[in-house]
XYZ file of C-alpha atoms in Angstrom:
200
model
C 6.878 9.573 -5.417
C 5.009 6.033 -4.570
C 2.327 6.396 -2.159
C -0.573 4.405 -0.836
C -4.133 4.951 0.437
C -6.407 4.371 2.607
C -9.887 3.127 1.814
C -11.885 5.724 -0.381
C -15.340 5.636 -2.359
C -17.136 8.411 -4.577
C -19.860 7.165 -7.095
C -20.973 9.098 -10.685
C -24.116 8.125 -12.572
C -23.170 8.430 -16.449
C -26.201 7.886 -18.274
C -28.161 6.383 -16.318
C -25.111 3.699 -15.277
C -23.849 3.508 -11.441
C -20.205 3.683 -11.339
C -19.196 2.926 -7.642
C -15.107 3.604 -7.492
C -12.985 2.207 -4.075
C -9.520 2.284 -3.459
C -8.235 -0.174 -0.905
C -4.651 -0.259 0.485
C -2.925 -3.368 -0.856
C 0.952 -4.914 -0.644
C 0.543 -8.489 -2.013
C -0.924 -10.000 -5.018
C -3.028 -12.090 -2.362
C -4.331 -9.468 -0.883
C -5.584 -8.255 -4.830
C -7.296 -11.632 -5.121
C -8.938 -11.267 -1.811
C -10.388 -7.984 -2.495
C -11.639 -8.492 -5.831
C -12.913 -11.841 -4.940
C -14.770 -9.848 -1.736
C -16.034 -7.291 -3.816
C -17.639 -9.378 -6.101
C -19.229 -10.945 -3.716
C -20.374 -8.271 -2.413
C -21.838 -6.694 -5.506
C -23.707 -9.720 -6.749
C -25.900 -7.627 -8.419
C -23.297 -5.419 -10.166
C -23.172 -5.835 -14.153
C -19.502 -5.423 -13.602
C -16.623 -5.436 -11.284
C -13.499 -3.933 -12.856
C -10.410 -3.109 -11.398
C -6.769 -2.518 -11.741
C -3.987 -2.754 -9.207
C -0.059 -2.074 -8.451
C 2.174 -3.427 -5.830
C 5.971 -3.266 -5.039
C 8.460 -0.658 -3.702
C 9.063 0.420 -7.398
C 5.273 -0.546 -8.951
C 6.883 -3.245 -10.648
C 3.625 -5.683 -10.414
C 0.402 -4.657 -11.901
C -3.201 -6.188 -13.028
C -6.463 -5.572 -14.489
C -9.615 -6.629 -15.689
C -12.295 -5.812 -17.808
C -14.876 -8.478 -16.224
C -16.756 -8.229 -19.573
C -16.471 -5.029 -20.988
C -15.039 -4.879 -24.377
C -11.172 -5.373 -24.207
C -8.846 -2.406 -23.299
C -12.414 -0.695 -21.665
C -12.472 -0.549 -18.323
C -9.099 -1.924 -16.394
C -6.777 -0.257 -18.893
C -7.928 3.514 -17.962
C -8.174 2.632 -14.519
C -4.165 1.742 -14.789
C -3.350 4.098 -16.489
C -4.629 6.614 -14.064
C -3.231 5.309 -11.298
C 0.130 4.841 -13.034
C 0.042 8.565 -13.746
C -0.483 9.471 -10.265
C 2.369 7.650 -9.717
C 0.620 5.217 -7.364
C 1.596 1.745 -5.623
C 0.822 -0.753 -2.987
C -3.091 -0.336 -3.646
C -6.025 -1.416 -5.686
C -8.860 0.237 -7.381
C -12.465 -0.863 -8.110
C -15.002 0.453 -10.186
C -18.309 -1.257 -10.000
C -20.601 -0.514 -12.637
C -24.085 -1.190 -12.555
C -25.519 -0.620 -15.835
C -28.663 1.761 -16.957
C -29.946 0.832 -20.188
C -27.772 3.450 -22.185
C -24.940 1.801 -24.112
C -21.969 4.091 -24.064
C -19.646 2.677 -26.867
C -16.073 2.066 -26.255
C -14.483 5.983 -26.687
C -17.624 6.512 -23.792
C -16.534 3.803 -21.312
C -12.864 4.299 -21.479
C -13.989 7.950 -20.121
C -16.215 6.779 -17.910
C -13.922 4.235 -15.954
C -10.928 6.370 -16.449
C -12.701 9.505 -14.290
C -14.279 7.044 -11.968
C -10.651 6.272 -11.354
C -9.164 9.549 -11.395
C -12.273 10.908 -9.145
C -11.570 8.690 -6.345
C -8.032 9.513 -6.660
C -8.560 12.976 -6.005
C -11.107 12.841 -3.230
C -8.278 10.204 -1.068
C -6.101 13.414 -1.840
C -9.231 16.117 -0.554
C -9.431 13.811 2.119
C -5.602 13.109 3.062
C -6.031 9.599 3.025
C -2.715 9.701 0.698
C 0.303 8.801 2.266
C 3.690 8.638 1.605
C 4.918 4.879 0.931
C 8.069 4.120 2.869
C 9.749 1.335 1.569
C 10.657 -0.565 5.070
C 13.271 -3.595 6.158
C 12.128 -6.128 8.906
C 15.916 -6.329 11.346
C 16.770 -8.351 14.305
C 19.662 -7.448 16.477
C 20.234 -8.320 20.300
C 22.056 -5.876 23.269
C 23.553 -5.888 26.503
C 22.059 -3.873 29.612
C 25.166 -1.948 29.452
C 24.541 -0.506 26.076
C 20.961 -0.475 25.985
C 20.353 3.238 27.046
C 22.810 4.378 24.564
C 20.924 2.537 21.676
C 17.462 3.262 22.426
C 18.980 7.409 21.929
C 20.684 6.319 18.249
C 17.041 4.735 17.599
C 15.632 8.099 18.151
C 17.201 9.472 15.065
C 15.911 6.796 12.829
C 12.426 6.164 11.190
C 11.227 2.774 12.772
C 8.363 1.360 13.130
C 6.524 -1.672 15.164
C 9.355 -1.727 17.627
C 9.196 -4.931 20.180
C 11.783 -5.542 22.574
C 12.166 -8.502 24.968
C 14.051 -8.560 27.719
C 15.674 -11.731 29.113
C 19.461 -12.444 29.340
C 19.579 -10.416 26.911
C 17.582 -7.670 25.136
C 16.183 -8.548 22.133
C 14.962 -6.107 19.336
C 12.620 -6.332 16.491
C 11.315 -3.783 13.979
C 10.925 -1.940 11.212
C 13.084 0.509 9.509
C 13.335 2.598 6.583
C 15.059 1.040 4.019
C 17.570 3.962 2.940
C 18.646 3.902 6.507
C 19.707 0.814 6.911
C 23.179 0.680 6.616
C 23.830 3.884 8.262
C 22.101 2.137 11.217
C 23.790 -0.772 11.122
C 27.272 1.060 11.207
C 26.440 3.280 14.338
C 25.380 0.064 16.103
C 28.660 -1.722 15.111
C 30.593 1.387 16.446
C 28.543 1.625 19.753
C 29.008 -2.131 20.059
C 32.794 -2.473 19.094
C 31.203 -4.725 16.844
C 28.871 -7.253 18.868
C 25.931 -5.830 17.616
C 25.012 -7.264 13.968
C 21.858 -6.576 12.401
C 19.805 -9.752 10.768
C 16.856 -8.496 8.357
């Protein structure tokens, strides 16, 4: 199951370093650049700023980094984790600030890997998991006539950001759930005697 998150932090101290995990919500590979480039701007004073990310209805997109800490470290586990929670559409940070204690690769593959997986489970303690719904963006226009009878069919159906205008014509814009799209389509054709087209 893919599913998202809203914003979470937790922090651990291993050995004197300040790992400071955040999951963010995130659908684009802009948006990735504009949160790490944020966060590290935020955390000037951070040692590093490490993070891994995947995006896409099926999680086909993914990237890390290690910003500095020995190859295969720090983004790696983080990816790993998220891949095994079977995770998309968001990004994960793990800002480290370090203590003085070197922890030698085996000890900071742990330590980003359950900074990862701790933040992951407090989004779940918290219900900030949701469900990710893949979604299509349609267009379709009605007459008066028919307008009562659609708006009852668009009950049964999972959209979302619904705007209607309402001129010569009506015009309809949203969001539905992918799956349902051509089921939707077909009862509007039907209701329509096919005036009624959907453009996505």
């Amino acid at each position: 199951m893919n599913i998202r998150s809203k914003y979470t932090v937790s922090e651990q101290n291993i050995k004197g370093s300040r790992f400071l995990s955040e999951l963010f919500s995130c659908s684009t590979q802009k948006d990735a650049r504009d949160i790490i480039k944020a966060q590290k701007t935020k955390y000037k004073d951070a040692t590093h700023v490490v993070h891994a990310f995947i995006i896409g209805d099926n999680a086909e997109i993914s990237g890390i980094s290690d910003d500095g800490e020995p190859s295969g470290t720090a983004g790696r586990p983080i990816l790993d984790i998220l891949r095994g929670n079977g995770t998309t559409n968001l990004i994960l940070t793990v800002t480290r600030w370090f203590g003085g204690t070197l922890l030698g690769t085996g000890g900071l593959v742990k330590a980003y890997g359950s900074s990862a997986k701790q933040v992951l489970e407090k989004a779940a303690t918290e219900n900030a998991i949701e469900e990710f719904i893949p979604k299509t963006e349609i267009f379709f226009s009605t007459d008066y006539n028919l307008y009562k009878l659609i708006k009852l069919q668009m009950k049964e159906f999972c959209l979302f950001d619904v705007e209607e205008n309402f001129g010569t014509e009506i015009k309809i814009n949203c969001k539905i759930k992918s799956s349902e799209l051509e089921q939707f389509s077909i009862i509007l054709k039907n209701l329509s005697k096919g005036k009624i087209l959907i453009n996505c």
